[in-house]
GROMACS .gro file of C-alpha atoms in nm:
model
  242
    1UNK     CA    1 -10.221   2.666  -7.298
    2UNK     CA    2 -10.596   2.706  -7.275
    3UNK     CA    3 -10.768   3.042  -7.279
    4UNK     CA    4 -10.990   2.995  -6.972
    5UNK     CA    5 -10.867   2.683  -6.793
    6UNK     CA    6 -10.491   2.740  -6.765
    7UNK     CA    7 -10.360   2.789  -6.412
    8UNK     CA    8 -10.166   3.093  -6.293
    9UNK     CA    9  -9.853   2.878  -6.272
   10UNK     CA   10  -9.879   2.791  -6.640
   11UNK     CA   11  -9.863   3.161  -6.727
   12UNK     CA   12  -9.577   3.227  -6.486
   13UNK     CA   13  -9.376   2.938  -6.632
   14UNK     CA   14  -9.447   2.999  -7.002
   15UNK     CA   15  -9.296   3.256  -7.234
   16UNK     CA   16  -9.520   3.546  -7.328
   17UNK     CA   17  -9.511   3.426  -7.688
   18UNK     CA   18  -9.680   3.104  -7.573
   19UNK     CA   19  -9.980   3.284  -7.422
   20UNK     CA   20 -10.310   3.226  -7.609
   21UNK     CA   21 -10.352   3.465  -7.900
   22UNK     CA   22 -10.658   3.643  -7.751
   23UNK     CA   23 -10.462   3.711  -7.430
   24UNK     CA   24 -10.169   3.852  -7.627
   25UNK     CA   25 -10.405   4.072  -7.829
   26UNK     CA   26 -10.577   4.207  -7.519
   27UNK     CA   27 -10.237   4.264  -7.357
   28UNK     CA   28 -10.119   4.469  -7.655
   29UNK     CA   29 -10.440   4.673  -7.669
   30UNK     CA   30 -10.420   4.745  -7.295
   31UNK     CA   31 -10.055   4.849  -7.325
   32UNK     CA   32 -10.137   5.078  -7.616
   33UNK     CA   33 -10.409   5.249  -7.413
   34UNK     CA   34 -10.198   5.302  -7.102
   35UNK     CA   35  -9.902   5.414  -7.317
   36UNK     CA   36 -10.115   5.692  -7.469
   37UNK     CA   37 -10.241   5.787  -7.123
   38UNK     CA   38  -9.891   5.792  -6.970
   39UNK     CA   39  -9.750   5.989  -7.262
   40UNK     CA   40 -10.012   6.261  -7.216
   41UNK     CA   41  -9.991   6.267  -6.837
   42UNK     CA   42  -9.617   6.241  -6.766
   43UNK     CA   43  -9.434   6.278  -7.099
   44UNK     CA   44  -9.150   6.061  -6.968
   45UNK     CA   45  -8.901   5.942  -7.228
   46UNK     CA   46  -8.603   5.719  -7.169
   47UNK     CA   47  -8.270   5.901  -7.167
   48UNK     CA   48  -7.956   5.711  -7.272
   49UNK     CA   49  -8.182   5.438  -7.403
   50UNK     CA   50  -7.896   5.266  -7.584
   51UNK     CA   51  -7.827   5.089  -7.257
   52UNK     CA   52  -8.184   4.957  -7.254
   53UNK     CA   53  -8.174   4.833  -7.611
   54UNK     CA   54  -7.824   4.684  -7.644
   55UNK     CA   55  -7.839   4.304  -7.654
   56UNK     CA   56  -7.542   4.107  -7.778
   57UNK     CA   57  -7.637   3.746  -7.710
   58UNK     CA   58  -8.012   3.729  -7.761
   59UNK     CA   59  -8.083   3.705  -7.388
   60UNK     CA   60  -8.291   3.938  -7.178
   61UNK     CA   61  -8.154   4.166  -6.910
   62UNK     CA   62  -8.244   4.227  -6.547
   63UNK     CA   63  -8.366   4.587  -6.522
   64UNK     CA   64  -8.358   4.747  -6.177
   65UNK     CA   65  -8.508   5.085  -6.088
   66UNK     CA   66  -8.587   5.299  -5.785
   67UNK     CA   67  -8.955   5.299  -5.690
   68UNK     CA   68  -9.168   5.602  -5.600
   69UNK     CA   69  -9.504   5.549  -5.772
   70UNK     CA   70  -9.706   5.294  -5.966
   71UNK     CA   71  -9.703   5.543  -6.253
   72UNK     CA   72  -9.337   5.472  -6.326
   73UNK     CA   73  -9.421   5.101  -6.361
   74UNK     CA   74  -9.666   5.196  -6.635
   75UNK     CA   75  -9.415   5.424  -6.808
   76UNK     CA   76  -9.132   5.168  -6.799
   77UNK     CA   77  -9.348   4.878  -6.916
   78UNK     CA   78  -9.503   5.072  -7.202
   79UNK     CA   79  -9.159   5.202  -7.302
   80UNK     CA   80  -9.028   4.846  -7.329
   81UNK     CA   81  -9.339   4.739  -7.520
   82UNK     CA   82  -9.299   5.027  -7.766
   83UNK     CA   83  -8.938   4.919  -7.827
   84UNK     CA   84  -9.043   4.563  -7.902
   85UNK     CA   85  -8.907   4.418  -7.579
   86UNK     CA   86  -9.089   4.136  -7.401
   87UNK     CA   87  -9.081   4.210  -7.029
   88UNK     CA   88  -9.166   4.019  -6.711
   89UNK     CA   89  -9.230   4.243  -6.407
   90UNK     CA   90  -9.156   4.089  -6.068
   91UNK     CA   91  -9.440   4.154  -5.823
   92UNK     CA   92  -9.502   4.082  -5.456
   93UNK     CA   93  -9.680   3.753  -5.398
   94UNK     CA   94  -9.913   3.936  -5.156
   95UNK     CA   95 -10.100   4.058  -5.463
   96UNK     CA   96 -10.191   3.694  -5.523
   97UNK     CA   97 -10.439   3.711  -5.237
   98UNK     CA   98 -10.671   3.897  -5.474
   99UNK     CA   99 -10.782   3.660  -5.748
  100UNK     CA  100 -10.870   3.931  -5.998
  101UNK     CA  101 -10.535   4.105  -5.948
  102UNK     CA  102 -10.344   3.777  -5.984
  103UNK     CA  103 -10.542   3.693  -6.299
  104UNK     CA  104 -10.445   4.029  -6.451
  105UNK     CA  105 -10.081   4.011  -6.341
  106UNK     CA  106 -10.036   3.656  -6.468
  107UNK     CA  107 -10.180   3.744  -6.810
  108UNK     CA  108  -9.969   4.059  -6.822
  109UNK     CA  109  -9.655   3.846  -6.788
  110UNK     CA  110  -9.574   3.914  -6.424
  111UNK     CA  111  -9.379   3.674  -6.202
  112UNK     CA  112  -9.460   3.662  -5.827
  113UNK     CA  113  -9.190   3.649  -5.561
  114UNK     CA  114  -9.207   3.566  -5.191
  115UNK     CA  115  -9.014   3.854  -5.035
  116UNK     CA  116  -8.774   3.771  -4.756
  117UNK     CA  117  -8.731   3.411  -4.868
  118UNK     CA  118  -8.510   3.217  -5.105
  119UNK     CA  119  -8.788   3.183  -5.360
  120UNK     CA  120  -8.628   2.934  -5.597
  121UNK     CA  121  -8.945   2.898  -5.803
  122UNK     CA  122  -8.939   3.269  -5.882
  123UNK     CA  123  -8.565   3.259  -5.951
  124UNK     CA  124  -8.606   2.969  -6.195
  125UNK     CA  125  -8.891   3.145  -6.372
  126UNK     CA  126  -8.680   3.458  -6.408
  127UNK     CA  127  -8.384   3.252  -6.529
  128UNK     CA  128  -8.589   3.084  -6.801
  129UNK     CA  129  -8.744   3.418  -6.905
  130UNK     CA  130  -8.398   3.575  -6.944
  131UNK     CA  131  -8.276   3.279  -7.146
  132UNK     CA  132  -8.577   3.316  -7.377
  133UNK     CA  133  -8.478   3.679  -7.441
  134UNK     CA  134  -8.739   3.833  -7.209
  135UNK     CA  135  -8.639   4.123  -6.982
  136UNK     CA  136  -8.706   4.096  -6.609
  137UNK     CA  137  -8.811   4.421  -6.439
  138UNK     CA  138  -8.760   4.448  -6.064
  139UNK     CA  139  -8.772   4.727  -5.804
  140UNK     CA  140  -8.514   4.629  -5.539
  141UNK     CA  141  -8.658   4.871  -5.280
  142UNK     CA  142  -8.962   4.644  -5.268
  143UNK     CA  143  -9.213   4.921  -5.205
  144UNK     CA  144  -9.280   5.280  -5.307
  145UNK     CA  145  -9.045   5.528  -5.139
  146UNK     CA  146  -9.267   5.832  -5.082
  147UNK     CA  147  -9.027   6.049  -4.876
  148UNK     CA  148  -8.651   6.071  -4.831
  149UNK     CA  149  -8.703   6.002  -4.460
  150UNK     CA  150  -8.869   5.666  -4.528
  151UNK     CA  151  -8.646   5.371  -4.432
  152UNK     CA  152  -8.520   5.187  -4.738
  153UNK     CA  153  -8.440   4.817  -4.744
  154UNK     CA  154  -8.288   4.699  -5.069
  155UNK     CA  155  -8.398   4.343  -5.137
  156UNK     CA  156  -8.136   4.119  -5.292
  157UNK     CA  157  -8.190   3.839  -5.537
  158UNK     CA  158  -8.185   4.024  -5.866
  159UNK     CA  159  -7.811   3.962  -5.908
  160UNK     CA  160  -7.870   3.591  -5.855
  161UNK     CA  161  -8.139   3.603  -6.125
  162UNK     CA  162  -7.887   3.756  -6.365
  163UNK     CA  163  -7.619   3.507  -6.262
  164UNK     CA  164  -7.851   3.211  -6.320
  165UNK     CA  165  -7.961   3.355  -6.654
  166UNK     CA  166  -7.599   3.430  -6.753
  167UNK     CA  167  -7.683   3.787  -6.841
  168UNK     CA  168  -7.623   4.145  -6.732
  169UNK     CA  169  -7.806   4.391  -6.509
  170UNK     CA  170  -7.928   4.722  -6.650
  171UNK     CA  171  -7.969   4.991  -6.383
  172UNK     CA  172  -8.207   5.279  -6.448
  173UNK     CA  173  -8.374   5.550  -6.243
  174UNK     CA  174  -8.679   5.774  -6.246
  175UNK     CA  175  -8.745   6.124  -6.116
  176UNK     CA  176  -9.064   6.327  -6.079
  177UNK     CA  177  -9.311   6.043  -6.042
  178UNK     CA  178  -9.335   6.092  -5.665
  179UNK     CA  179  -9.480   6.439  -5.726
  180UNK     CA  180  -9.777   6.338  -5.940
  181UNK     CA  181  -9.992   6.235  -5.643
  182UNK     CA  182  -9.952   6.487  -5.357
  183UNK     CA  183  -9.986   6.374  -4.997
  184UNK     CA  184 -10.350   6.321  -4.907
  185UNK     CA  185 -10.457   6.298  -5.273
  186UNK     CA  186 -10.549   5.990  -5.474
  187UNK     CA  187 -10.590   6.131  -5.825
  188UNK     CA  188 -10.260   6.168  -6.019
  189UNK     CA  189 -10.182   6.503  -6.180
  190UNK     CA  190 -10.016   6.574  -6.515
  191UNK     CA  191  -9.645   6.625  -6.445
  192UNK     CA  192  -9.333   6.607  -6.656
  193UNK     CA  193  -9.120   6.312  -6.538
  194UNK     CA  194  -8.787   6.161  -6.636
  195UNK     CA  195  -8.633   5.817  -6.688
  196UNK     CA  196  -8.267   5.740  -6.750
  197UNK     CA  197  -8.081   5.415  -6.819
  198UNK     CA  198  -7.726   5.341  -6.714
  199UNK     CA  199  -7.433   5.125  -6.812
  200UNK     CA  200  -7.480   4.751  -6.778
  201UNK     CA  201  -7.329   4.567  -6.485
  202UNK     CA  202  -7.174   4.235  -6.585
  203UNK     CA  203  -7.041   3.949  -6.377
  204UNK     CA  204  -6.731   3.973  -6.596
  205UNK     CA  205  -6.663   4.309  -6.431
  206UNK     CA  206  -6.613   4.151  -6.087
  207UNK     CA  207  -6.254   4.113  -5.960
  208UNK     CA  208  -6.096   3.775  -6.020
  209UNK     CA  209  -6.070   3.526  -5.739
  210UNK     CA  210  -6.409   3.597  -5.587
  211UNK     CA  211  -6.631   3.311  -5.478
  212UNK     CA  212  -6.977   3.277  -5.632
  213UNK     CA  213  -7.161   3.444  -5.343
  214UNK     CA  214  -6.903   3.723  -5.317
  215UNK     CA  215  -6.924   3.789  -5.689
  216UNK     CA  216  -7.303   3.808  -5.675
  217UNK     CA  217  -7.291   4.056  -5.384
  218UNK     CA  218  -7.027   4.268  -5.562
  219UNK     CA  219  -7.244   4.290  -5.875
  220UNK     CA  220  -7.556   4.364  -5.671
  221UNK     CA  221  -7.383   4.647  -5.481
  222UNK     CA  222  -7.246   4.803  -5.800
  223UNK     CA  223  -7.582   4.785  -5.977
  224UNK     CA  224  -7.764   4.950  -5.683
  225UNK     CA  225  -7.494   5.218  -5.662
  226UNK     CA  226  -7.538   5.301  -6.030
  227UNK     CA  227  -7.917   5.308  -5.991
  228UNK     CA  228  -7.895   5.566  -5.711
  229UNK     CA  229  -7.629   5.765  -5.896
  230UNK     CA  230  -7.866   5.795  -6.192
  231UNK     CA  231  -8.149   5.900  -5.957
  232UNK     CA  232  -7.931   6.166  -5.793
  233UNK     CA  233  -7.819   6.297  -6.133
  234UNK     CA  234  -8.181   6.342  -6.240
  235UNK     CA  235  -8.268   6.515  -5.914
  236UNK     CA  236  -7.972   6.753  -5.951
  237UNK     CA  237  -8.079   6.838  -6.306
  238UNK     CA  238  -8.441   6.896  -6.200
  239UNK     CA  239  -8.425   7.068  -5.859
  240UNK     CA  240  -8.726   7.021  -5.636
  241UNK     CA  241  -8.851   6.718  -5.826
  242UNK     CA  242  -8.859   6.368  -5.680
   0.00000   0.00000   0.00000
């Protein structure tokens, strides 16, 4: 890969370890800076992190999480970086309409997805990343959920990614990040927030006799259920925080 003349697709298709050395250095410096910022602002540490770190076969895992703020993306990504995990966030392809944003996301290791479609290119990229040992981070809600009254549409596909990569799904949840930017404000405030990982969901857990599509849906439903259970546990432990 070339430093200045590689296409976005080359970055999406390649492993992070194949990125040019200057790009990897800048990526690490940027992650170190935002990690220090996030640690001071939100002090969020991963609870039950053994579920995030357990890897038995050298493959990555599909991490799913509820979505309330861009701040949690920063906290999760820097957490994984600090633990030596290589991660590939899935992001909406709409961001690709801004060349600077797409340049940054591609060099950061992101993988774009066309929401509402069977985006096989994105699925294949995620599959290859998982097989290389890279984690794939995805927010199934597809957008930030700012109020409990906001309609939520869980986007499928992450279970198929795990199935194609022959790996597990790791559900996790966050709490408190919605509160850092009050309604009508744009500047985030320092607020204690929480992150918690849950037990892996494996395709081996599905009942026998299921067809491929049924098995994928069963795994997807269980993973989402565990994600929301973790979220509700955190909310119950920290009343009034979202």
